[in-house]
Tab-separated table of N, CA and C in Angstrom:
chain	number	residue	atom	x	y	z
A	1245	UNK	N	-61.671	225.624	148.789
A	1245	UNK	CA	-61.025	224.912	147.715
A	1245	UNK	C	-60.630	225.910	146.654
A	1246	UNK	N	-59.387	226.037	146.289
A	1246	UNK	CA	-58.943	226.416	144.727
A	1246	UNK	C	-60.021	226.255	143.873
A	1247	UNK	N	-60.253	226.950	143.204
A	1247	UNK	CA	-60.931	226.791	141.985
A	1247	UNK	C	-60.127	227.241	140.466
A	1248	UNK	N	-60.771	226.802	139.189
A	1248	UNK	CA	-59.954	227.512	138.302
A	1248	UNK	C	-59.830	226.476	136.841
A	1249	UNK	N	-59.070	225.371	137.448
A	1249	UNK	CA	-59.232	224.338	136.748
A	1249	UNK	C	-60.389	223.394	136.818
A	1250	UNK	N	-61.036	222.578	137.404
A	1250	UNK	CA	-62.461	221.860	137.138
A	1250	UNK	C	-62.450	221.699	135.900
A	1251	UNK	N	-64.148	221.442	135.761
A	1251	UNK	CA	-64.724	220.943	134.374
A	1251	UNK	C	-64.911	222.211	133.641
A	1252	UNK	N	-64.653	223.406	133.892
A	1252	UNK	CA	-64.723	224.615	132.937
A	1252	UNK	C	-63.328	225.092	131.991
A	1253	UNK	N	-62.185	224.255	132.964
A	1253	UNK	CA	-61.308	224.116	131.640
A	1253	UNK	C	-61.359	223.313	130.370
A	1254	UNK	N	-62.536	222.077	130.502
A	1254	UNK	CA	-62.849	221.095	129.681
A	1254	UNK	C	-63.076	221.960	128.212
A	1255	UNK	N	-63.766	223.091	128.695
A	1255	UNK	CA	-64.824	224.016	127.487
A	1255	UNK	C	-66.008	223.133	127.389
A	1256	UNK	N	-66.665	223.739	126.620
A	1256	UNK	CA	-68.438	222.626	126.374
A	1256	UNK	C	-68.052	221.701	125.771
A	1257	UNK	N	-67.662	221.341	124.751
A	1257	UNK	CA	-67.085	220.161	124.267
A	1257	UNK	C	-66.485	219.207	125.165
A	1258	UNK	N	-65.401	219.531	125.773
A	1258	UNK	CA	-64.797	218.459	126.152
A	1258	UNK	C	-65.646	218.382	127.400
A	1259	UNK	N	-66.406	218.759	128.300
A	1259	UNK	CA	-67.447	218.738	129.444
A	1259	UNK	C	-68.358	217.673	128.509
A	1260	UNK	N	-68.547	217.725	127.331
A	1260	UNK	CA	-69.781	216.980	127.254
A	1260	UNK	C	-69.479	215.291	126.576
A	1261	UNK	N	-67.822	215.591	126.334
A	1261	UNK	CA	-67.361	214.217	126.097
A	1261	UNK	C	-67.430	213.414	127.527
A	1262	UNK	N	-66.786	214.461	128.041
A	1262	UNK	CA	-66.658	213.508	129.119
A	1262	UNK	C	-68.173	212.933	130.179
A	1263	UNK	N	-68.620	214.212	130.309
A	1263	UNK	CA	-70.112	213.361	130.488
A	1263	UNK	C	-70.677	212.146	129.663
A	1264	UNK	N	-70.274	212.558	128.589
A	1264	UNK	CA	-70.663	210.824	128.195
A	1264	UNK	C	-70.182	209.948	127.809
A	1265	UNK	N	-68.325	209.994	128.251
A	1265	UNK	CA	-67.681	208.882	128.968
A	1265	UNK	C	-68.194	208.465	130.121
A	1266	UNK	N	-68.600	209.440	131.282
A	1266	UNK	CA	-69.000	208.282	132.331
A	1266	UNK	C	-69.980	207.762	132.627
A	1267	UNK	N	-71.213	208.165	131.473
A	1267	UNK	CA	-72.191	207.464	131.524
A	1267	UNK	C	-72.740	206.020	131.036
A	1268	UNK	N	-71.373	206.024	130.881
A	1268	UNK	CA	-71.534	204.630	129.853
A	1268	UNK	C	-70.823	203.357	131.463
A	1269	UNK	N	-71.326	202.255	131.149
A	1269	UNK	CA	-71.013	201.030	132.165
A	1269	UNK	C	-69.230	201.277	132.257
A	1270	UNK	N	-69.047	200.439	133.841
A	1270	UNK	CA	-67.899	199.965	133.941
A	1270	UNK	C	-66.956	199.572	132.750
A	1271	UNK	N	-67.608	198.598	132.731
A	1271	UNK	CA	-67.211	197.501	131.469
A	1271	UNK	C	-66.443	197.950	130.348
A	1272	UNK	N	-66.903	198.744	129.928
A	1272	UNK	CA	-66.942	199.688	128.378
A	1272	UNK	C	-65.170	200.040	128.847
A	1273	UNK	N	-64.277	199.798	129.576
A	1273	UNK	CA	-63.512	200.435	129.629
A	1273	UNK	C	-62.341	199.760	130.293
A	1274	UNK	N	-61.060	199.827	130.014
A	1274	UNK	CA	-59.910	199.370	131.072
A	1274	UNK	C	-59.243	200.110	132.423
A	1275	UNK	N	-57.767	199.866	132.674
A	1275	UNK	CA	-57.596	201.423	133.600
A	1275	UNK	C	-57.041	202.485	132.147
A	1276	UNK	N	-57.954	203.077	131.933
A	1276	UNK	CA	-57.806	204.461	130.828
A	1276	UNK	C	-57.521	205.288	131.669
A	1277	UNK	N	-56.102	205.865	131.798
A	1277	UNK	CA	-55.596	207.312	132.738
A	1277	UNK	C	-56.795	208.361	132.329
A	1278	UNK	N	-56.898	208.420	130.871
A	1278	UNK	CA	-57.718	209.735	130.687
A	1278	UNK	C	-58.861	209.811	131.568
A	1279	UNK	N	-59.740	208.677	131.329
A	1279	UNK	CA	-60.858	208.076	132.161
A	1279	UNK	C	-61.281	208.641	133.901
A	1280	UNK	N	-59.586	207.844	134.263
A	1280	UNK	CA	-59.748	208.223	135.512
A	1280	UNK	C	-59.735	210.045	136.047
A	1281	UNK	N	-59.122	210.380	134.960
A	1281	UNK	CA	-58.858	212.139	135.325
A	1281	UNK	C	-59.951	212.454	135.274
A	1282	UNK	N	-60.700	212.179	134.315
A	1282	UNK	CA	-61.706	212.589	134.584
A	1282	UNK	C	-63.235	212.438	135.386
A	1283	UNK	N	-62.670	210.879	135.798
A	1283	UNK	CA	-63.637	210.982	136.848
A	1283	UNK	C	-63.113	211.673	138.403
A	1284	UNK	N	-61.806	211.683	138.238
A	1284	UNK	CA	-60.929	212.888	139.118
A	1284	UNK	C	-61.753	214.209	139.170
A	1285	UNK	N	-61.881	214.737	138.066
A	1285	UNK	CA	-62.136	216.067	137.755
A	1285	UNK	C	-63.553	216.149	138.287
A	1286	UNK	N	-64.431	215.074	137.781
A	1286	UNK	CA	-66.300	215.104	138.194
A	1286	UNK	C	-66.256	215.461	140.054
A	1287	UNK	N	-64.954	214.086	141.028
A	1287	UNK	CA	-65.450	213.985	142.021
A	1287	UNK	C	-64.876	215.548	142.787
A	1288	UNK	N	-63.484	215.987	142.351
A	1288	UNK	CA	-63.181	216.953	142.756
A	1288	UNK	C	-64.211	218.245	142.529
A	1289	UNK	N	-64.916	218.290	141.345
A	1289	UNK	CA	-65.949	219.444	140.936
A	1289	UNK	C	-67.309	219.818	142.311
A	1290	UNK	N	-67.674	218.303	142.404
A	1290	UNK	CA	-68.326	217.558	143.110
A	1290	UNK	C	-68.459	218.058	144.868
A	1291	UNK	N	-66.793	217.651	145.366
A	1291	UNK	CA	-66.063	218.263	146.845
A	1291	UNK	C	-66.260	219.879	146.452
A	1292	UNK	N	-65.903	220.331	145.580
A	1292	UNK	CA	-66.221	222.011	145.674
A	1292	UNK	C	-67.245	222.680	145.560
A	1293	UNK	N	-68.380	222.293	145.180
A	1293	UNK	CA	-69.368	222.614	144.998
A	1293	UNK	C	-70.287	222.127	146.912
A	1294	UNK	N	-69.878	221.281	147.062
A	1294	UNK	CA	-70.177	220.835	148.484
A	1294	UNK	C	-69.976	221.584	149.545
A	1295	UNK	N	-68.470	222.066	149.363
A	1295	UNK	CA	-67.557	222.934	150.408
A	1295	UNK	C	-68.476	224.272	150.165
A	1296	UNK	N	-68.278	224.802	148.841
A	1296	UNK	CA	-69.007	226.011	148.906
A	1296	UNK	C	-70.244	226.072	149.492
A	1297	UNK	N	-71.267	225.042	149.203
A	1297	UNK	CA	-72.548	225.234	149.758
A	1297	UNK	C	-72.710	225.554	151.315
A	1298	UNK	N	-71.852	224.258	151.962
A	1298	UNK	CA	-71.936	224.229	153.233
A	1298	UNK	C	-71.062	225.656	153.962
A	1299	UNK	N	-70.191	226.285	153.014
A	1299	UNK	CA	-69.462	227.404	153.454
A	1299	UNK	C	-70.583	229.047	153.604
A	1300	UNK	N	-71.668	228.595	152.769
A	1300	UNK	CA	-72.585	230.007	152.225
A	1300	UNK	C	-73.744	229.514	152.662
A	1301	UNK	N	-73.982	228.694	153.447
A	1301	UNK	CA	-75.608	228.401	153.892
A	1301	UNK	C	-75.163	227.523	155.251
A	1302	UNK	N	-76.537	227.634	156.073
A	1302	UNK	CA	-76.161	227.308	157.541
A	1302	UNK	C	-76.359	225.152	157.048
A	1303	UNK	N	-75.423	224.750	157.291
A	1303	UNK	CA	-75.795	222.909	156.707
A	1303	UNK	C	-76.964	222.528	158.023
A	1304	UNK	N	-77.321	222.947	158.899
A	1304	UNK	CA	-78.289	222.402	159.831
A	1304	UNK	C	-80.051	222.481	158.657
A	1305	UNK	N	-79.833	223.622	157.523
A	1305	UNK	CA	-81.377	223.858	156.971
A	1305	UNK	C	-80.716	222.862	155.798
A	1306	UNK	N	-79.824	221.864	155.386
A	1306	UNK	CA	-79.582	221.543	153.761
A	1306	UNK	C	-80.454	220.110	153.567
A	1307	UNK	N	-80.941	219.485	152.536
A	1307	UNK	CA	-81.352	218.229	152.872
A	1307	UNK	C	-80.607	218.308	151.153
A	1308	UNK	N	-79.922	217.114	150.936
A	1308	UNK	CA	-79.065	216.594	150.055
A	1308	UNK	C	-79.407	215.553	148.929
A	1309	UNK	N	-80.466	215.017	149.533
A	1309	UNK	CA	-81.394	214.373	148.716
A	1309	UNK	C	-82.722	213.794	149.267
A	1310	UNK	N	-83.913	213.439	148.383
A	1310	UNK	CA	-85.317	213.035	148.767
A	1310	UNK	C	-85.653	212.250	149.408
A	1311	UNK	N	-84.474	211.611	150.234
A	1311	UNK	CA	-84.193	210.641	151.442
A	1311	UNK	C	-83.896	210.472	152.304
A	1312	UNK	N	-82.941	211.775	152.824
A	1312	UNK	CA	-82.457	212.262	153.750
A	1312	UNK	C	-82.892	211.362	155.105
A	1313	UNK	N	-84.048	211.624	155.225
A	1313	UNK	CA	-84.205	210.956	156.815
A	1313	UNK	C	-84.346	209.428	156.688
A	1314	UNK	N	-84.517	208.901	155.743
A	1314	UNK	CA	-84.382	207.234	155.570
A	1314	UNK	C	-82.432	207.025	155.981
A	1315	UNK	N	-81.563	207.389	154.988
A	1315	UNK	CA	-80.246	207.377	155.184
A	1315	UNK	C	-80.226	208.148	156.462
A	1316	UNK	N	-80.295	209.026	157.231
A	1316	UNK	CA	-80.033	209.212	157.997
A	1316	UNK	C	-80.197	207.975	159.354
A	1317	UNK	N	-81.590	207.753	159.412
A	1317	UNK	CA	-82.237	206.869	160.244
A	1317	UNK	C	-80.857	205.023	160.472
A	1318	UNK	N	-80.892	205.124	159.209
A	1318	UNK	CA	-80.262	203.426	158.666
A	1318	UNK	C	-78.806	203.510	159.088
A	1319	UNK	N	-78.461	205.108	158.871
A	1319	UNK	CA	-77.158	204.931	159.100
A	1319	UNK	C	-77.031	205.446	160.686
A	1320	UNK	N	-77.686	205.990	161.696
A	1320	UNK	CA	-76.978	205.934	162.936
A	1320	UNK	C	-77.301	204.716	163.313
A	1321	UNK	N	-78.513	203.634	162.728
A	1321	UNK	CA	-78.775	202.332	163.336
A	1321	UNK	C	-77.148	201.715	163.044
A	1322	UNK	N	-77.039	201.808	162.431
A	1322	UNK	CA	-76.219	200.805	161.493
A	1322	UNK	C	-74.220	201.157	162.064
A	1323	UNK	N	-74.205	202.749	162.225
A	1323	UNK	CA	-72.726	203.223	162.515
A	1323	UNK	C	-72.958	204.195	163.471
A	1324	UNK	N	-73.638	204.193	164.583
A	1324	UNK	CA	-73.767	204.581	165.928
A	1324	UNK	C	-72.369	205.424	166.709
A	1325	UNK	N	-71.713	204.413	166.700
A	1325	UNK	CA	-70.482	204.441	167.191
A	1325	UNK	C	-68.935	205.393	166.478
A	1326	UNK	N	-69.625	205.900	165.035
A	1326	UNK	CA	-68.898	205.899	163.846
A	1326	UNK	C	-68.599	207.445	164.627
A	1327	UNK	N	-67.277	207.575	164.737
A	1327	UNK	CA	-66.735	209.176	164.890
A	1327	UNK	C	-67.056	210.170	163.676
A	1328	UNK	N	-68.052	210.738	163.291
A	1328	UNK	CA	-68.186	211.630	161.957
A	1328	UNK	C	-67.369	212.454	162.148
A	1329	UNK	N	-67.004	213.077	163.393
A	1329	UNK	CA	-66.407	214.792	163.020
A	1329	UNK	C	-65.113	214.870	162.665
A	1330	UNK	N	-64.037	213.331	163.136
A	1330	UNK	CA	-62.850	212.748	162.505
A	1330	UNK	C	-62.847	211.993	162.118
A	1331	UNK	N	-63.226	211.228	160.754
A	1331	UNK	CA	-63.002	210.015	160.133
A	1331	UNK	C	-61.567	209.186	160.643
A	1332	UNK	N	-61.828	208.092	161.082
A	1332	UNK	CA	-60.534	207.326	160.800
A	1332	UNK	C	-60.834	206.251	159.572
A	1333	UNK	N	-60.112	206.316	158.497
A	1333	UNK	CA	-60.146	205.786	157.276
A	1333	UNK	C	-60.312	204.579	157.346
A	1334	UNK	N	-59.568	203.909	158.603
A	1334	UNK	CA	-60.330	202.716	158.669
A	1334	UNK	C	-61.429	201.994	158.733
A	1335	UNK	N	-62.256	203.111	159.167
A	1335	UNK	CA	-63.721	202.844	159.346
A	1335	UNK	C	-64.151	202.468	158.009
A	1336	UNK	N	-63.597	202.887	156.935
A	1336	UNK	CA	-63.934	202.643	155.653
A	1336	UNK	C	-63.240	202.224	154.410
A	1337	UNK	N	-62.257	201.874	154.850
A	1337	UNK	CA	-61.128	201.536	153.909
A	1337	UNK	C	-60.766	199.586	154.116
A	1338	UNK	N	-60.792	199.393	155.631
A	1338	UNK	CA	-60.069	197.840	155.881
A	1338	UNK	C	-61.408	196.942	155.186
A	1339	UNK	N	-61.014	195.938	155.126
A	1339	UNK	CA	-61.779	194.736	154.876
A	1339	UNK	C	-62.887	194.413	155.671
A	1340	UNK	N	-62.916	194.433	156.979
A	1340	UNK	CA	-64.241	194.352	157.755
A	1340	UNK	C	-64.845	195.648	157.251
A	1341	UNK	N	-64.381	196.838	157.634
A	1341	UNK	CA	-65.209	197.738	157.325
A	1341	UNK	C	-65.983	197.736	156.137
A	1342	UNK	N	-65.326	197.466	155.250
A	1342	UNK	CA	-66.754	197.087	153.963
A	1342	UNK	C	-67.251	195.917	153.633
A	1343	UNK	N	-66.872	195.381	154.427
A	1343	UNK	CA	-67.916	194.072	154.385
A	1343	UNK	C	-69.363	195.093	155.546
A	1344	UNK	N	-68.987	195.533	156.587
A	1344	UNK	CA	-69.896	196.473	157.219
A	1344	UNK	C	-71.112	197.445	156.565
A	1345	UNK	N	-69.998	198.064	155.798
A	1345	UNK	CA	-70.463	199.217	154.775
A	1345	UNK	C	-71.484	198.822	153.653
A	1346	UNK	N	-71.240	197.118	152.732
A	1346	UNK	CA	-71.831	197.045	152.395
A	1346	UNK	C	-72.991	196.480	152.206
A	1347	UNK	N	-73.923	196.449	153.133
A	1347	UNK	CA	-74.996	195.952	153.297
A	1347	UNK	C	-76.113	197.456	153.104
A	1348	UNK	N	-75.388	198.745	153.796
A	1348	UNK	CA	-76.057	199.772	154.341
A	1348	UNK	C	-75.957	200.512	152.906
A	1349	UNK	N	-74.584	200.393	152.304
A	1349	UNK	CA	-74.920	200.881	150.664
A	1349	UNK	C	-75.842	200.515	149.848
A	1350	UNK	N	-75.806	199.122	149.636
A	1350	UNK	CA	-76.641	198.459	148.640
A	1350	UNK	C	-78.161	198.098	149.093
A	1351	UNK	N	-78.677	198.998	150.328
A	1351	UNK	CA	-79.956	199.094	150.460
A	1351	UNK	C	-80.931	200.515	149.659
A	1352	UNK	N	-79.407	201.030	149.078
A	1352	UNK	CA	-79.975	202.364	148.569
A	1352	UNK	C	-79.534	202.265	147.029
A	1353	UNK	N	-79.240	201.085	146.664
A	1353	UNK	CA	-79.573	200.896	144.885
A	1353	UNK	C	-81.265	201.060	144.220
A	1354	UNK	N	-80.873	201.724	143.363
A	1354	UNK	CA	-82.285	201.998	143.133
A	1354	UNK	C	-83.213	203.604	143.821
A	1355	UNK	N	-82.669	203.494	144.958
A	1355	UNK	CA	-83.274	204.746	146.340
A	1355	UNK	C	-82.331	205.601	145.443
A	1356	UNK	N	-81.573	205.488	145.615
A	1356	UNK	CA	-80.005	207.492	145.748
A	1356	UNK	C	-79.301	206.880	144.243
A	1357	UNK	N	-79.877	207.443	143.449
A	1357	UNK	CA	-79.021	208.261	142.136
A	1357	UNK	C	-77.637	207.699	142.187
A	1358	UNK	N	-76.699	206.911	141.518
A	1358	UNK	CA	-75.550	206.461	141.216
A	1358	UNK	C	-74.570	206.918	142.807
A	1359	UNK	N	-75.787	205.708	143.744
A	1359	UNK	CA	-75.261	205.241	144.929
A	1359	UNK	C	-73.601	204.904	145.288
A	1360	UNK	N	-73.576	204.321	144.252
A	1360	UNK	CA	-72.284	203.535	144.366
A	1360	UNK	C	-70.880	204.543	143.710
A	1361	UNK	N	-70.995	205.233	142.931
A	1361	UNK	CA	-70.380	206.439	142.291
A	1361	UNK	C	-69.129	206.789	143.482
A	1362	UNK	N	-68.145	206.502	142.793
A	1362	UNK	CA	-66.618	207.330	144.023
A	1362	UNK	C	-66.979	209.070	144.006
A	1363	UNK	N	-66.685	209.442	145.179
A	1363	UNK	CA	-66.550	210.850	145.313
A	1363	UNK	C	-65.808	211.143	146.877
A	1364	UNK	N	-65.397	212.316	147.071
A	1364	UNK	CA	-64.787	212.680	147.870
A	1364	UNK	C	-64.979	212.916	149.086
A	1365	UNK	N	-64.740	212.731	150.218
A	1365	UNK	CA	-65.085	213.269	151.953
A	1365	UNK	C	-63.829	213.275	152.718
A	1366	UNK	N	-64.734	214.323	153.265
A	1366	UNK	CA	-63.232	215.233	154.306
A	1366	UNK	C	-63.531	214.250	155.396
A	1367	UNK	N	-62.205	213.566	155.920
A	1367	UNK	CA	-62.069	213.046	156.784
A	1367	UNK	C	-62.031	213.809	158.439
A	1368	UNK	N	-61.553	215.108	158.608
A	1368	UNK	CA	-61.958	216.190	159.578
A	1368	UNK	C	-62.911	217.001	158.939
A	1369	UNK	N	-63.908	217.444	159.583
A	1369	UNK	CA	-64.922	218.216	158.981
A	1369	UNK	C	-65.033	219.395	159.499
A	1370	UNK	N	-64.156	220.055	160.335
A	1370	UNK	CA	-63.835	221.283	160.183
A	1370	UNK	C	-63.080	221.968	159.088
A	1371	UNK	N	-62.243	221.120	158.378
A	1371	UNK	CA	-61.148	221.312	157.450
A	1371	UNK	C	-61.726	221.158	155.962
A	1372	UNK	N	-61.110	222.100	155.370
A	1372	UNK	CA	-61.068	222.036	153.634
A	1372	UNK	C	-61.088	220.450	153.205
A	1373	UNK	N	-61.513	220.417	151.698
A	1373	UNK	CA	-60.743	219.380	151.110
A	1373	UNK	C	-59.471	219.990	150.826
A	1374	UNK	N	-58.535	218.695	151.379
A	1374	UNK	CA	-57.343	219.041	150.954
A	1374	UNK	C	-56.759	217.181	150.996
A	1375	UNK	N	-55.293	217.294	150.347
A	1375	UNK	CA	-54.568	215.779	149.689
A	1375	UNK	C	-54.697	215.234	151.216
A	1376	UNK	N	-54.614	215.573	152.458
A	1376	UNK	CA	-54.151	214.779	153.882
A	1376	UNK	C	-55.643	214.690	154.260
A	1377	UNK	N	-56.291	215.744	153.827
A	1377	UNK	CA	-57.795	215.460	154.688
A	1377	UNK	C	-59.038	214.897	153.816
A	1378	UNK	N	-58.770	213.934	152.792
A	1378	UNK	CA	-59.387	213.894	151.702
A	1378	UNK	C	-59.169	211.937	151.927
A	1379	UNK	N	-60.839	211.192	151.190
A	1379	UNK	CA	-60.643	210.068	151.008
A	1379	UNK	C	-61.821	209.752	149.890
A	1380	UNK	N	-61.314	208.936	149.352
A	1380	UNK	CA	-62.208	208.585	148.398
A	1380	UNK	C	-63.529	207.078	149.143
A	1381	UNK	N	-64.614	208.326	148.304
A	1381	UNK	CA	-65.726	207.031	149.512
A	1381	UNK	C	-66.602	206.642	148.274
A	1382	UNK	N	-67.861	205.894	148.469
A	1382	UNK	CA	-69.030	206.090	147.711
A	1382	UNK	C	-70.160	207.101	148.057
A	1383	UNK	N	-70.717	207.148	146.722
A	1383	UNK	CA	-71.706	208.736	147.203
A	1383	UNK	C	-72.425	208.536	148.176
A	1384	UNK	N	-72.965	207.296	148.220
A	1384	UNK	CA	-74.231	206.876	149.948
A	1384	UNK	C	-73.191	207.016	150.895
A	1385	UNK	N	-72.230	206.679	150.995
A	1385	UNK	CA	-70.965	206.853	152.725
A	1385	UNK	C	-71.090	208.557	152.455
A	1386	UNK	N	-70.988	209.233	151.236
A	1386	UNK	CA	-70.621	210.858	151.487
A	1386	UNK	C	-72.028	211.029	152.495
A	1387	UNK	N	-73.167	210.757	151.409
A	1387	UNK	CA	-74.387	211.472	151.745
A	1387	UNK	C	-74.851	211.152	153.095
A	1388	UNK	N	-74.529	210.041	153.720
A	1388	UNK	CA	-74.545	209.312	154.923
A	1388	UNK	C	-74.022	210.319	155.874
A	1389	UNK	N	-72.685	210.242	155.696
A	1389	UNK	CA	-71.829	211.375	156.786
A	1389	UNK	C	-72.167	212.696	156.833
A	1390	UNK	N	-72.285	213.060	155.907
A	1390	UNK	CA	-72.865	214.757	155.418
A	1390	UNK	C	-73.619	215.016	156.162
A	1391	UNK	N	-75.123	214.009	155.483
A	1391	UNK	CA	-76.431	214.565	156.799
A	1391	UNK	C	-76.351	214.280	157.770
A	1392	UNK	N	-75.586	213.136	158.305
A	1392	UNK	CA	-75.184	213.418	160.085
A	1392	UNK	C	-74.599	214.563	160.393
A	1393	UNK	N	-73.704	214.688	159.932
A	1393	UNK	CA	-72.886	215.987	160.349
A	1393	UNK	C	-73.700	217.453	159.985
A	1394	UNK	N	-74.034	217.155	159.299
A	1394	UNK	CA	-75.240	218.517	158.760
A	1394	UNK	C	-76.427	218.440	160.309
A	1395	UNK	N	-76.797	217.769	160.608
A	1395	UNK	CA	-77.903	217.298	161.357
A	1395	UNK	C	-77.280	217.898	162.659
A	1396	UNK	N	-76.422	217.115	163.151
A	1396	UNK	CA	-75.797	217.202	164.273
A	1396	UNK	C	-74.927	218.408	164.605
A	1397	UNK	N	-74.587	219.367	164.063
A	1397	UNK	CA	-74.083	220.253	163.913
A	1397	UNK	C	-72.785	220.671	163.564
A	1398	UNK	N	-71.874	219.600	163.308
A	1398	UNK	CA	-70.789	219.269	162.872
A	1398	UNK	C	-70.246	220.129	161.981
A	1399	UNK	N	-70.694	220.614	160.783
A	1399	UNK	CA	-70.590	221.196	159.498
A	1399	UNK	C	-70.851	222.856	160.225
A	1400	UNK	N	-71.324	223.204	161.047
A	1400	UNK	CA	-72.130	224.312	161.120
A	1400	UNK	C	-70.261	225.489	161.433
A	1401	UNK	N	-69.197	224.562	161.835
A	1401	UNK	CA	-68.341	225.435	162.405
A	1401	UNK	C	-67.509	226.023	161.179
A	1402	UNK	N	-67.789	225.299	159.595
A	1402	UNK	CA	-67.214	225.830	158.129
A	1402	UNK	C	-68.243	227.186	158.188
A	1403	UNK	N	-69.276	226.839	157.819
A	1403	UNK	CA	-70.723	228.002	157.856
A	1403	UNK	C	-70.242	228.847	158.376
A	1404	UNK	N	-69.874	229.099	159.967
A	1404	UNK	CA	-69.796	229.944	160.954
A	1404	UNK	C	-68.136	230.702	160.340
A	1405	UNK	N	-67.063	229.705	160.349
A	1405	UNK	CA	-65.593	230.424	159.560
A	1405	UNK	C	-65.954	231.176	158.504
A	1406	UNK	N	-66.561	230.911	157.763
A	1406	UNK	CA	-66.996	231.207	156.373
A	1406	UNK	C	-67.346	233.204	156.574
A	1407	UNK	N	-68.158	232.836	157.308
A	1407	UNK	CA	-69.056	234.300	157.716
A	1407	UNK	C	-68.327	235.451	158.793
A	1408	UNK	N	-67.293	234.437	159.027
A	1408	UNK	CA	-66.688	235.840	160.280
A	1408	UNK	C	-65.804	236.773	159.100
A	1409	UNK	N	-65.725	238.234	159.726
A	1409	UNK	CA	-64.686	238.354	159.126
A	1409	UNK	C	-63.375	238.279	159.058
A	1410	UNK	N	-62.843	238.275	158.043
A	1410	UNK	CA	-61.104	238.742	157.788
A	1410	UNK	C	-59.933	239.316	158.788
C-alpha cells in the first residue's frame, strides 16, 4: 500500500479530533462527508497497517485478537464452504448473505472490541489493497477471514513475496 497521506497528515490535532469524532454514537451525526473521510482514513490506516504486518511476519505465527480460536472455530462451523482465498462479494454484500452473516457477528458483541466497526478486506488475498480488490466488511467478517487465511496458509504467499528479492 502507498503510504504518505493517512492519519499523519491529520498532525496531532486533527488525529485527535477525529478520534473523538468517532467515538462518539451513530446517532450524534448525519451523512457528514467530513465524517465519512474520516472514517475512510481510520479504515484505510487500518488495511495498511494489516498489509504491512502480514508482509514482515510469517501470518501462520499472528493471533489478531484474545479470541482467535473461538472466531475461528464459529466461523468454519458457520462458512465452511466460504472461498477465503477469493472473496466473491456476494458472499457478503446480497441480502441472504447478511441475514447469514448476522447471527455469527452479533455473537461477538461484547467478545471483539467495536465488532461491528466498517473496515477493509482484500477480496483476493494474494493481492494488495487496492480500489478492484478492496470491500468494505465489518471488523468480525475481517478478523474472521484473516485468521482463516492466516491459519490455513493463505496469507503466507504476501509474507513469502514480501521477502524474495528484487
Amino acid at each position: 500500500m502507498a503510504s504518505g497521506n493517512g492519519l499523519a497528515s491529520l498532525g496531532v490535532e486533527g488525529a485527535t479530533a477525529a478520534a473523538q469524532a468517532l467515538s462518539l454514537p451513530a446517532e450524534a451525526y448525519g451523512n457528514d462527508p467530513q465524517l465519512e473521510v474520516m472514517w475512510a482514513m481510520k479504515a484505510y490506516n487500518h488495511a495498511e497497517i494489516y498489509f504491512n504486518l502480514i508482509s514482515s511476519v510469517d501470518p501462520s505465527n499472528l493471533k489478531l485478537t484474545k479470541v482467535d480460536d473461538r472466531i475461528y472455530a464459529s466461523f468454519k462451523e458457520s462458512f465452511s464452504d466460504l472461498n477465503i482465498k477469493n472473496l466473491d462479494p456476494d458472499m457478503l454484500k446480497t441480502a441472504e448473505a447478511k441475514e447469514k452473516w448476522r447471527p455469527f457477528c452479533n455473537q461477538f458483541d461484547g467478545v471483539v472490541e467495536d465488532f461491528n466497526y466498517g473496515t477493509l478486506l482484500r477480496l483476493d488475498c494474494v493481492k494488495d489493497y487496492t480500489e478492484e480488490n478492496t470491500i468494505f466488511a465489518t471488523r468480525i467478517q475481517f478478523f474472521a477471514i484473516e485468521i482463516a487465511r492466516n491459519r490455513e496458509g493463505f496469507n503466507t504467499y504476501v509474507f513469502q513475496a514480501k521477502k524474495q528479492p528484487s
